[in-house]
Amino acid sequence: MTDKTENTSYKIIADWIEEKSSVLDLGCGGGELLSLLMERKNVKAIGIELSEQAIYKCVAKGISVVHENIENGLNGYADKSFDYVILYNTFQEIKNPAVVLGEALRVGKKVIVGFPNFAHWASRFQIFFNGRVPVTSSMPFQWYDTPNLHFLSILNFEDYCNIKKIKIEKFAFIGKSGSVKLLPNLFAEMGIFLVS
Amino acid sequence: MEKNSVGLVETKYFNFDELVLDSKEKLKPVTIAYETYGTLNKDKSNAILIEHALTGDSHAAGEHEDEDKPGWWDSMIGPGKAFDTEKYFVICSNVIGGCKGSTGPASINPKTGKTYGLSFPIITIADMVRAQKKLIDFLGIKKLLTVVGGSMGGMQVLQWLASYPGNLLSAIPIATTVKHSPQQIAFSEVGRQAVMSDPDWRNGNYYGASFPLRGLSVARMIGHITYMSDISMAEKFGRRSKEEKPVFKFEPSFEVEGYLKYRGDSFVKRFDANSYLYITKSLDLFDLAGEKKLHQVFAGIRAKLLILSFKSDWLYPSYQSKEIVKACKLAGVDATYCEIFSTYGHDAFLLEVEEETHLIKHFLEKVESEYDR
């Protein structure tokens, strides 16, 4: 993913989040998003992260962070103990996204999910004409070194929310040059949803 | 002297009349040996209490005039270090039951005029902390910036949280647990049995006679095995031997054997066998939550926690730290947890200086920034 897409996404997420709310970021990396939210919205931030090196970065930013796997890290939290739970660019890398999303919806009043859209035209183009698994700016990995375990599109996620009766409150679709309004499943690189 | 050392230091002594123990017995009078580094600021808001482990003492940093080795956590305490003595006032005291200046089984029982020996009452981690609270009160400190320690030191940190949650802003329990597992109790007991089976132990009445050195030395050797990891032993000693060819005799020939013997022998010169019994017992008795749930103990705690464990530590494995993390989550306590990669085993808390320094420095800055608000 390009830095620009990430910046745009972070700004959208920051706009959605209420001032002084509590936020749990699952797979928070080095805490880039959380520190933006702390700065802009004065949130009470907690991250969960698997990478030890990323933990050091978070602590240097003054973020409270727990070093563990999010696939079993949520069972300690009480129901609805956070205003927001964020699953940004993590969702596609976990073994059981359905379980984690379910847990996120249990501990969070609202959940923000952001993931690269596998049905972006560039991916479709590469599969169709190259006959190879796509390598794009939002998924810059070869088949043998990708951390992505699940590939989903914007429509896939919407379908899933329909089946599971998950309410989509807000959504945003992001392409190379900012927000995508037209045919997002074709033109957006990232989909971000606020669900409850 | 090492650069960034706090320099020459002296142990101080604080005396008070009596301490009511968990056992309801009274210990009186009580002496606490302690050292301080750095300067206490005007509003007394920069104090850090360091808790030592099983065989540690109040000499955590700097050097004593008559010794060539610095304090046991000198790598972490000093100007510019994790516990920066330019900013913080650092306190470390010897636990009661110990043998490094605080009242313990080798002290004189004023009732009899003789050493306590086994007439010394059973003490608990909570008793140790109760005594430290008196020292902190004596120093005029209302709120500690943090309480920190590894292993048994970590237990004292957790006990501080439970006993005096309003008197600390943060806590850093390292490589520790809220209660010993059967395996940990088992290792303690083997150590105690080694001491007690030494004929020189004489039911604890060895003062003024020959000390149970063999027993205590074996106890320490067992301890050292549990403080290291399979990998760290392999790296440090391999199968290297003093002898070129394999010789069948029972004197230590493998390097690891020589090392353990050396460790055992040097330990008995500085530690009292009865203290070893009393303190290991206090570790085994420690059960922070008891009948309660741990998150109930933590309910309402406003202090921030930094919880650290080490990957190769099999004596205080990470799952025990994760139990603390889980209770914090349930109780809504602000906690950061990191399992630091290390091959040093339990000893890592004394050796992984760079990682600990990074985490602790930034954590304390955050705690301070919130204190100012």
Coordinates of C-alpha atoms in Angstrom, one line a residue:
Chain A
M1 CA 0.0 0.0 0.0
T2 CA 1.3 3.4 -0.8
D3 CA 1.8 5.9 2.0
K4 CA -0.7 8.2 0.4
T5 CA -3.5 5.6 0.6
E6 CA -2.6 5.0 4.2
N7 CA -2.6 8.7 5.0
T8 CA -6.0 9.0 3.4
S9 CA -7.3 6.0 5.3
Y10 CA -6.0 7.2 8.6
K11 CA -7.6 10.6 8.1
I12 CA -11.0 9.0 7.3
I13 CA -10.7 6.8 10.4
A14 CA -9.7 9.8 12.5
D15 CA -12.8 11.7 11.2
W16 CA -15.1 8.9 12.2
I17 CA -13.8 8.5 15.7
E18 CA -15.3 10.6 18.5
E19 CA -13.2 12.9 20.7
K20 CA -11.9 11.2 23.9
S21 CA -13.3 7.8 23.1
S22 CA -11.5 4.5 23.9
V23 CA -9.9 2.7 21.0
L24 CA -8.4 -0.8 20.7
D25 CA -6.3 -1.3 17.6
L26 CA -5.8 -4.9 16.7
G27 CA -2.5 -5.4 15.0
C28 CA -1.5 -1.9 15.6
G29 CA 2.0 -2.2 14.2
G30 CA 4.3 0.6 15.3
G31 CA 1.3 2.6 16.5
E32 CA 1.1 5.1 13.6
L33 CA -2.7 5.2 13.5
L34 CA -3.1 5.2 17.3
S35 CA -0.7 8.1 17.8
L36 CA -2.6 10.1 15.1
L37 CA -5.8 9.3 17.0
M38 CA -4.2 10.3 20.3
E39 CA -3.0 13.6 18.8
R40 CA -6.2 14.5 16.9
K41 CA -9.0 13.0 19.0
N42 CA -7.3 12.6 22.4
V43 CA -8.4 9.0 22.5
K44 CA -7.5 6.5 25.2
A45 CA -5.5 4.1 23.0
I46 CA -4.6 0.5 23.5
G47 CA -2.9 -1.7 20.8
I48 CA -2.4 -5.4 20.4
E49 CA 0.6 -6.4 18.4
L50 CA 2.5 -9.6 17.7
S51 CA 5.8 -8.1 16.5
E52 CA 8.3 -7.4 19.3
Q53 CA 10.0 -4.7 17.3
A54 CA 6.7 -2.9 16.7
I55 CA 6.1 -3.0 20.5
Y56 CA 9.2 -1.0 21.1
K57 CA 8.0 1.6 18.6
C58 CA 4.6 1.8 20.3
V59 CA 6.1 2.3 23.7
A60 CA 8.4 5.0 22.4
K61 CA 5.2 6.8 21.2
G62 CA 3.7 6.5 24.6
I63 CA 1.1 4.0 23.5
S64 CA -0.1 1.2 25.8
V65 CA 0.3 -2.0 23.9
V66 CA 0.0 -5.7 24.6
H67 CA 2.4 -8.1 23.0
E68 CA 0.2 -11.0 21.8
N69 CA -1.7 -12.7 19.1
I70 CA -5.0 -11.0 18.4
E71 CA -6.5 -14.4 17.6
N72 CA -6.6 -15.2 21.3
G73 CA -6.0 -11.8 22.8
L74 CA -9.5 -10.5 23.0
N75 CA -10.9 -13.0 25.5
G76 CA -9.7 -11.0 28.4
Y77 CA -11.8 -7.9 27.6
A78 CA -15.2 -7.4 28.9
D79 CA -18.2 -6.9 26.5
K80 CA -18.4 -3.4 25.0
S81 CA -15.3 -2.3 26.9
F82 CA -14.1 -0.1 24.0
D83 CA -15.9 2.6 22.0
Y84 CA -14.0 1.5 18.9
V85 CA -12.1 -1.6 17.9
I86 CA -9.9 -1.2 14.8
L87 CA -8.9 -3.9 12.4
Y88 CA -7.0 -2.0 9.8
N89 CA -5.0 -4.0 7.3
T90 CA -4.9 -6.9 9.7
F91 CA -8.1 -8.6 8.8
Q92 CA -6.7 -10.4 5.7
E93 CA -3.6 -11.6 7.6
I94 CA -5.3 -13.5 10.4
K95 CA -6.2 -17.2 10.5
N96 CA -9.8 -16.8 11.6
P97 CA -11.1 -13.4 10.5
A98 CA -14.7 -14.4 11.2
V99 CA -13.8 -15.3 14.8
V100 CA -11.8 -12.1 15.3
L101 CA -14.4 -9.9 13.8
G102 CA -17.0 -11.5 16.1
E103 CA -14.8 -10.9 19.1
A104 CA -14.1 -7.3 18.0
L105 CA -17.9 -6.7 17.8
R106 CA -18.3 -8.2 21.3
V107 CA -15.6 -6.0 23.0
G108 CA -16.2 -2.9 20.9
K109 CA -19.3 -0.8 20.6
K110 CA -18.2 -0.1 17.0
V111 CA -15.7 -1.8 14.8
I112 CA -13.7 -0.2 12.0
V113 CA -12.5 -2.7 9.4
G114 CA -10.0 -1.7 6.6
F115 CA -8.6 -4.1 4.0
P116 CA -7.1 -4.1 0.5
N117 CA -9.7 -4.8 -2.1
F118 CA -8.7 -7.9 -4.0
A119 CA -11.1 -7.1 -6.8
H120 CA -9.4 -3.8 -7.8
W121 CA -9.1 -3.5 -11.5
A122 CA -5.3 -3.8 -11.4
S123 CA -5.5 -7.2 -9.8
R124 CA -8.2 -8.4 -12.1
F125 CA -6.1 -7.2 -15.1
Q126 CA -3.0 -9.0 -13.9
I127 CA -4.9 -12.3 -13.3
F128 CA -6.7 -12.0 -16.6
F129 CA -3.9 -11.0 -18.9
N130 CA -0.8 -12.2 -17.0
G131 CA -2.2 -15.3 -15.7
R132 CA -0.4 -14.8 -12.4
V133 CA -1.5 -13.9 -8.9
P134 CA -1.5 -10.1 -8.7
V135 CA 1.2 -8.0 -7.1
T136 CA -0.2 -4.5 -6.6
S137 CA 0.6 -1.5 -4.5
S138 CA -2.0 -2.4 -1.9
M139 CA -0.8 -6.1 -1.9
P140 CA 2.9 -5.8 -2.8
F141 CA 3.7 -9.5 -2.2
Q142 CA 4.5 -12.5 -4.2
W143 CA 2.5 -15.7 -3.6
Y144 CA 5.4 -17.2 -1.6
D145 CA 6.0 -14.4 0.8
T146 CA 2.6 -12.8 1.3
P147 CA 1.3 -12.4 4.9
N148 CA -2.2 -12.3 3.5
L149 CA -4.1 -15.5 4.2
H150 CA -7.4 -14.4 3.0
F151 CA -8.3 -12.4 -0.1
L152 CA -11.5 -10.5 -0.1
S153 CA -13.2 -7.8 -2.1
I154 CA -15.4 -4.9 -1.0
L155 CA -18.4 -6.9 -2.2
N156 CA -17.3 -10.0 -0.3
F157 CA -17.2 -8.0 2.9
E158 CA -20.6 -6.4 2.3
D159 CA -22.1 -9.9 1.5
Y160 CA -20.6 -11.2 4.8
C161 CA -22.1 -8.3 6.8
N162 CA -25.5 -9.0 5.2
I163 CA -25.4 -12.7 6.1
K164 CA -24.2 -12.0 9.7
K165 CA -26.6 -9.1 10.2
I166 CA -23.7 -6.8 10.8
K167 CA -24.8 -3.2 10.4
I168 CA -22.6 -1.1 8.1
E169 CA -22.9 2.5 9.5
K170 CA -20.2 4.2 7.4
F171 CA -17.9 3.2 4.6
A172 CA -15.1 4.8 2.5
F173 CA -13.3 3.6 -0.6
I174 CA -9.9 4.7 -1.4
G175 CA -7.9 4.7 -4.6
K176 CA -4.5 6.1 -5.6
S177 CA -5.8 9.6 -5.9
G178 CA -8.1 9.7 -2.9
S179 CA -11.7 8.8 -2.4
V180 CA -13.4 6.5 -4.9
K181 CA -17.1 7.1 -5.6
L182 CA -17.7 5.2 -8.8
L183 CA -17.7 1.4 -8.9
P184 CA -15.6 1.0 -5.7
N185 CA -15.2 -2.8 -6.1
L186 CA -13.5 -2.1 -9.3
F187 CA -11.6 1.1 -8.6
A188 CA -10.9 1.2 -4.9
E189 CA -7.6 -0.2 -3.5
M190 CA -8.9 -0.1 0.1
G191 CA -12.3 -0.5 1.7
I192 CA -12.9 0.9 5.1
F193 CA -16.1 0.2 7.0
L194 CA -17.6 1.3 10.3
V195 CA -19.8 -1.6 11.5
S196 CA -21.7 -2.5 14.6
Chain B
M1 CA 34.7 3.0 38.1
E2 CA 32.3 2.5 35.2
K3 CA 31.1 5.6 33.3
N4 CA 27.6 6.7 34.2
S5 CA 28.0 5.1 37.6
V6 CA 26.2 6.7 40.6
G7 CA 29.6 6.5 42.2
L8 CA 30.5 5.6 45.8
V9 CA 27.5 4.8 47.8
E10 CA 26.7 3.8 51.4
T11 CA 24.0 1.6 52.9
K12 CA 21.8 3.5 55.3
Y13 CA 19.6 2.0 58.1
F14 CA 16.1 2.8 59.1
N15 CA 14.8 1.6 62.5
F16 CA 11.3 1.3 63.7
D17 CA 9.6 -0.2 66.7
E18 CA 7.5 -3.0 65.4
L19 CA 5.9 -4.6 62.4
V20 CA 2.7 -6.7 62.7
L21 CA 3.1 -9.6 60.3
D22 CA 0.6 -11.6 58.3
S23 CA 1.1 -14.4 60.8
K24 CA -0.2 -11.9 63.5
E25 CA 3.2 -12.1 65.2
K26 CA 5.0 -8.9 65.9
L27 CA 8.6 -8.4 64.8
K28 CA 10.3 -5.8 67.0
P29 CA 12.4 -3.8 66.7
V30 CA 12.9 -3.7 62.9
T31 CA 15.9 -2.4 60.9
I32 CA 15.7 -1.8 57.2
A33 CA 18.9 -1.5 55.2
Y34 CA 18.5 0.8 52.2
E35 CA 20.4 2.8 49.6
T36 CA 19.3 5.8 47.6
Y37 CA 20.7 7.3 44.4
G38 CA 19.9 10.7 42.9
T39 CA 18.0 13.5 44.6
L40 CA 14.5 13.7 45.9
N41 CA 12.8 16.7 44.3
K42 CA 10.9 19.4 46.2
D43 CA 7.4 17.9 45.8
K44 CA 8.8 14.4 46.3
S45 CA 7.3 13.2 43.0
N46 CA 10.4 11.6 41.4
A47 CA 10.9 8.6 43.7
I48 CA 11.3 5.1 42.3
L49 CA 11.4 2.0 44.5
I50 CA 13.5 -0.9 43.3
E51 CA 12.7 -4.4 44.6
H52 CA 15.4 -7.0 44.7
A53 CA 15.1 -10.7 43.9
L54 CA 15.7 -13.7 46.2
T55 CA 19.4 -13.2 46.9
G56 CA 19.7 -9.5 46.1
D57 CA 20.1 -6.7 48.6
S58 CA 19.8 -2.9 49.0
H59 CA 23.0 -2.4 47.1
A60 CA 21.5 -2.0 43.6
A61 CA 23.9 0.6 42.1
G62 CA 27.2 2.3 42.4
E63 CA 30.1 0.9 44.4
H64 CA 30.9 0.4 48.0
E65 CA 34.3 1.5 49.1
D66 CA 35.5 -1.9 50.2
E67 CA 34.1 -3.9 47.2
D68 CA 35.2 -4.1 43.6
K69 CA 31.8 -5.2 42.2
P70 CA 29.0 -2.6 41.5
G71 CA 25.4 -3.0 42.7
W72 CA 23.3 -5.8 41.3
W73 CA 21.3 -3.6 38.8
D74 CA 24.0 -1.0 38.1
S75 CA 23.4 -1.4 34.4
M76 CA 20.0 0.0 34.8
I77 CA 20.5 2.7 37.5
G78 CA 22.6 5.8 37.0
P79 CA 23.0 9.0 35.0
G80 CA 21.3 8.5 31.6
K81 CA 20.3 5.0 32.3
A82 CA 16.8 3.4 32.4
F83 CA 16.4 4.7 36.0
D84 CA 18.1 8.0 35.3
T85 CA 19.5 9.3 38.6
E86 CA 19.8 12.8 37.1
K87 CA 15.9 12.8 37.0
Y88 CA 14.8 10.3 39.6
F89 CA 15.4 9.5 43.2
V90 CA 16.0 5.7 43.3
I91 CA 15.5 3.7 46.5
C92 CA 16.3 0.1 47.1
S93 CA 15.9 -1.7 50.4
N94 CA 16.8 -5.1 51.7
V95 CA 13.8 -7.3 52.5
I96 CA 13.0 -8.3 56.0
G97 CA 14.1 -11.9 56.6
G98 CA 17.2 -11.1 54.5
C99 CA 20.7 -11.0 55.7
K100 CA 22.1 -7.8 54.2
G101 CA 21.4 -5.4 57.0
S102 CA 17.6 -5.7 57.4
T103 CA 16.2 -7.7 60.3
G104 CA 16.3 -11.4 59.6
P105 CA 17.0 -14.8 61.2
A106 CA 20.6 -13.9 61.7
S107 CA 19.7 -10.8 63.7
I108 CA 19.7 -10.8 67.5
N109 CA 16.3 -11.6 69.1
P110 CA 16.0 -8.9 71.8
K111 CA 13.9 -11.2 74.0
T112 CA 16.7 -13.8 74.3
G113 CA 19.8 -11.8 73.4
K114 CA 20.6 -14.6 70.9
T115 CA 20.3 -14.9 67.2
Y116 CA 16.8 -15.6 66.0
G117 CA 17.5 -18.7 64.0
L118 CA 14.3 -20.6 63.5
S119 CA 12.5 -18.5 66.2
F120 CA 12.3 -15.8 63.5
P121 CA 8.7 -15.6 62.5
I122 CA 7.5 -16.7 59.1
I123 CA 7.4 -13.7 56.8
T124 CA 5.5 -13.1 53.6
I125 CA 5.9 -10.9 50.5
A126 CA 3.2 -8.7 52.0
D127 CA 5.2 -8.3 55.2
M128 CA 8.3 -7.2 53.2
V129 CA 6.2 -4.6 51.4
R130 CA 4.6 -3.5 54.7
A131 CA 8.1 -2.8 56.0
Q132 CA 9.0 -0.9 52.8
K133 CA 5.9 1.3 53.2
K134 CA 7.2 2.4 56.5
L135 CA 10.5 3.4 54.9
I136 CA 8.7 5.3 52.2
D137 CA 6.6 7.1 54.8
F138 CA 9.7 7.9 56.7
L139 CA 11.3 9.4 53.6
G140 CA 8.1 11.6 53.3
I141 CA 7.1 10.1 49.9
K142 CA 3.3 10.0 49.3
K143 CA 3.4 8.7 45.8
L144 CA 6.0 6.6 44.1
L145 CA 6.6 7.3 40.5
T146 CA 7.0 3.6 40.0
V147 CA 7.8 0.4 41.9
V148 CA 9.9 -2.1 39.8
G149 CA 11.5 -5.5 40.2
G150 CA 12.1 -8.8 38.6
S151 CA 11.3 -12.3 39.9
M152 CA 10.7 -12.0 43.7
G153 CA 11.1 -8.3 43.1
G154 CA 8.2 -8.5 40.7
M155 CA 6.0 -10.2 43.4
Q156 CA 6.7 -7.3 45.7
V157 CA 5.7 -4.9 42.9
L158 CA 2.4 -6.8 42.5
Q159 CA 1.9 -6.7 46.3
W160 CA 2.5 -3.0 46.3
L161 CA -0.3 -2.6 43.8
A162 CA -2.7 -4.7 45.9
S163 CA -1.7 -3.3 49.3
Y164 CA -1.1 0.4 48.5
P165 CA -2.7 1.2 45.1
G166 CA -3.0 4.9 46.0
N167 CA 0.7 5.3 46.7
L168 CA 2.1 4.5 43.3
L169 CA 1.6 5.9 39.8
S170 CA 2.9 3.0 38.0
A171 CA 4.4 -0.5 38.4
I172 CA 6.8 -2.6 36.5
P173 CA 6.6 -6.3 37.3
I174 CA 9.3 -8.3 35.4
A175 CA 9.6 -12.0 34.9
T176 CA 7.3 -12.8 37.8
T177 CA 4.0 -14.4 38.8
V178 CA 1.0 -13.8 41.1
K179 CA 1.6 -17.3 42.6
H180 CA 4.2 -20.0 42.4
S181 CA 3.3 -23.1 40.3
P182 CA 3.9 -26.5 41.8
Q183 CA 7.1 -26.7 39.7
Q184 CA 8.4 -23.5 41.3
I185 CA 7.5 -24.6 44.8
A186 CA 9.3 -27.9 44.0
F187 CA 12.5 -26.2 43.1
S188 CA 12.3 -24.1 46.2
E189 CA 11.8 -27.1 48.4
V190 CA 14.7 -29.0 46.9
G191 CA 16.9 -26.0 47.7
R192 CA 15.6 -25.9 51.3
Q193 CA 16.1 -29.6 51.7
A194 CA 19.7 -29.3 50.6
V195 CA 20.2 -26.7 53.3
M196 CA 18.4 -28.6 56.0
S197 CA 20.1 -31.9 55.2
D198 CA 23.5 -30.4 55.9
P199 CA 24.5 -31.7 59.4
D200 CA 26.0 -28.3 60.0
W201 CA 22.6 -26.7 59.7
R202 CA 21.6 -27.9 63.3
N203 CA 18.0 -26.9 63.0
G204 CA 19.0 -23.4 62.2
N205 CA 21.3 -23.1 65.3
Y206 CA 24.6 -22.8 63.5
Y207 CA 25.5 -19.2 64.4
G208 CA 28.8 -19.1 66.3
A209 CA 29.6 -22.6 64.9
S210 CA 30.3 -24.0 61.4
F211 CA 27.8 -22.9 58.8
P212 CA 25.9 -25.3 56.6
L213 CA 28.0 -24.3 53.6
R214 CA 27.6 -27.5 51.6
G215 CA 23.9 -27.5 51.8
L216 CA 23.5 -23.8 50.9
S217 CA 25.9 -24.2 48.1
V218 CA 24.0 -27.0 46.5
A219 CA 20.8 -25.0 46.9
R220 CA 22.4 -22.2 45.0
M221 CA 23.6 -24.6 42.3
I222 CA 20.1 -25.8 41.7
G223 CA 18.9 -22.2 41.6
H224 CA 21.5 -21.3 39.0
I225 CA 20.3 -24.1 36.7
T226 CA 16.8 -22.7 36.9
Y227 CA 18.0 -19.2 36.1
M228 CA 19.6 -20.2 32.9
S229 CA 18.2 -21.8 29.7
D230 CA 19.3 -24.9 27.8
I231 CA 20.6 -22.6 25.0
S232 CA 22.4 -20.2 27.3
M233 CA 24.2 -23.1 29.0
A234 CA 25.1 -24.6 25.7
E235 CA 26.5 -21.3 24.5
K236 CA 28.3 -20.5 27.7
F237 CA 29.9 -23.9 28.5
G238 CA 29.1 -26.4 25.7
R239 CA 30.6 -29.7 26.7
R240 CA 34.0 -28.2 27.3
S241 CA 36.0 -29.9 29.9
K242 CA 39.2 -29.2 31.9
E243 CA 40.5 -32.5 30.9
E244 CA 41.7 -33.2 27.4
K245 CA 40.6 -36.8 27.5
P246 CA 37.5 -38.0 29.2
V247 CA 38.5 -39.0 32.8
F248 CA 36.3 -41.0 35.0
K249 CA 36.3 -39.2 38.3
F250 CA 33.8 -37.2 40.3
E251 CA 35.6 -33.9 40.6
P252 CA 34.0 -31.2 38.4
S253 CA 35.7 -31.5 35.0
F254 CA 33.0 -30.1 32.7
E255 CA 33.0 -26.4 32.6
V256 CA 29.4 -26.2 33.6
E257 CA 30.2 -28.2 36.8
G258 CA 33.1 -25.9 37.7
Y259 CA 30.9 -22.9 37.1
L260 CA 28.1 -24.2 39.4
K261 CA 30.6 -25.1 42.1
Y262 CA 32.1 -21.6 41.8
R263 CA 28.7 -20.0 42.0
G264 CA 27.7 -22.1 45.0
D265 CA 31.0 -21.5 46.9
S266 CA 30.9 -17.7 46.4
F267 CA 27.3 -17.5 47.3
V268 CA 27.8 -19.1 50.8
K269 CA 30.3 -16.3 51.6
R270 CA 27.6 -13.7 51.3
F271 CA 24.3 -15.3 52.2
D272 CA 22.8 -16.7 55.4
A273 CA 21.3 -20.2 55.1
N274 CA 18.3 -19.5 57.3
S275 CA 17.5 -16.4 55.3
Y276 CA 17.5 -18.6 52.2
L277 CA 14.9 -20.8 53.9
Y278 CA 12.7 -18.0 55.1
I279 CA 12.7 -16.1 51.8
T280 CA 12.1 -19.1 49.5
K281 CA 9.2 -20.0 51.8
S282 CA 7.8 -16.5 51.4
L283 CA 7.9 -17.0 47.6
D284 CA 6.0 -20.3 47.8
L285 CA 3.4 -18.8 50.2
F286 CA 2.8 -15.8 47.9
D287 CA -0.7 -15.9 46.3
L288 CA -1.7 -12.4 45.4
A289 CA -5.4 -13.1 44.8
G290 CA -5.9 -16.0 47.2
E291 CA -9.6 -16.9 47.2
K292 CA -10.4 -13.9 45.0
K293 CA -10.1 -13.5 41.3
L294 CA -7.0 -11.6 40.2
H295 CA -9.0 -9.0 38.3
Q296 CA -11.0 -8.3 41.5
V297 CA -7.7 -7.5 43.2
F298 CA -6.8 -5.2 40.4
A299 CA -10.2 -3.5 40.3
G300 CA -10.0 0.3 40.6
I301 CA -6.2 0.4 40.2
R302 CA -5.3 3.6 38.5
A303 CA -1.6 3.0 38.2
K304 CA -0.2 2.1 34.8
L305 CA 1.6 -1.2 34.4
L306 CA 4.5 -2.3 32.3
I307 CA 4.7 -6.1 32.4
L308 CA 7.8 -7.8 31.0
S309 CA 8.7 -11.4 30.5
F310 CA 11.4 -13.3 28.6
K311 CA 11.0 -15.9 25.9
S312 CA 13.4 -18.5 27.3
D313 CA 12.5 -18.0 30.9
W314 CA 11.2 -21.4 32.0
L315 CA 11.3 -20.7 35.7
Y316 CA 8.8 -17.8 35.5
P317 CA 7.4 -18.5 32.0
S318 CA 5.5 -15.9 30.0
Y319 CA 2.1 -17.5 30.6
Q320 CA 2.4 -16.3 34.2
S321 CA 2.9 -12.7 33.1
K322 CA 0.0 -13.1 30.6
E323 CA -2.2 -13.9 33.6
I324 CA -1.4 -10.5 35.0
V325 CA -2.1 -8.9 31.6
K326 CA -5.4 -10.7 31.4
A327 CA -6.5 -9.5 34.8
C328 CA -5.5 -6.0 33.9
K329 CA -7.7 -6.2 30.8
L330 CA -10.7 -7.4 32.8
A331 CA -10.2 -4.8 35.5
G332 CA -9.6 -2.0 33.0
V333 CA -6.1 -1.4 34.2
D334 CA -3.8 0.4 31.7
A335 CA -1.2 -2.2 31.0
T336 CA 1.6 -2.6 28.4
Y337 CA 3.1 -6.1 28.0
C338 CA 6.2 -7.2 26.1
E339 CA 7.7 -10.7 25.9
I340 CA 11.3 -9.8 25.2
F341 CA 13.2 -12.2 23.0
S342 CA 16.1 -13.6 24.9
T343 CA 18.1 -16.8 25.3
Y344 CA 19.3 -16.1 28.8
G345 CA 16.4 -17.7 30.6
H346 CA 15.2 -16.2 33.9
D347 CA 18.6 -14.4 34.3
A348 CA 17.5 -12.2 31.3
F349 CA 15.9 -9.6 33.6
L350 CA 19.4 -8.7 34.8
L351 CA 21.0 -9.0 31.3
E352 CA 18.7 -7.7 28.6
V353 CA 19.6 -4.2 29.5
E354 CA 19.1 -2.5 26.1
E355 CA 15.5 -3.7 25.6
E356 CA 14.5 -3.1 29.2
T357 CA 16.1 0.4 29.1
H358 CA 14.2 1.4 25.9
L359 CA 10.8 0.2 27.3
I360 CA 11.2 1.5 30.8
K361 CA 12.6 4.9 29.8
H362 CA 9.7 5.7 27.5
F363 CA 7.2 4.2 29.9
L364 CA 8.4 6.4 32.7
E365 CA 8.4 9.5 30.5
K366 CA 4.7 8.7 29.7
V367 CA 3.9 8.2 33.4
E368 CA 5.6 11.5 34.3
S369 CA 3.8 13.4 31.5
E370 CA 0.5 12.2 32.9
Y371 CA 1.5 13.1 36.4
D372 CA 2.2 16.7 35.3
R373 CA -1.3 17.1 33.9

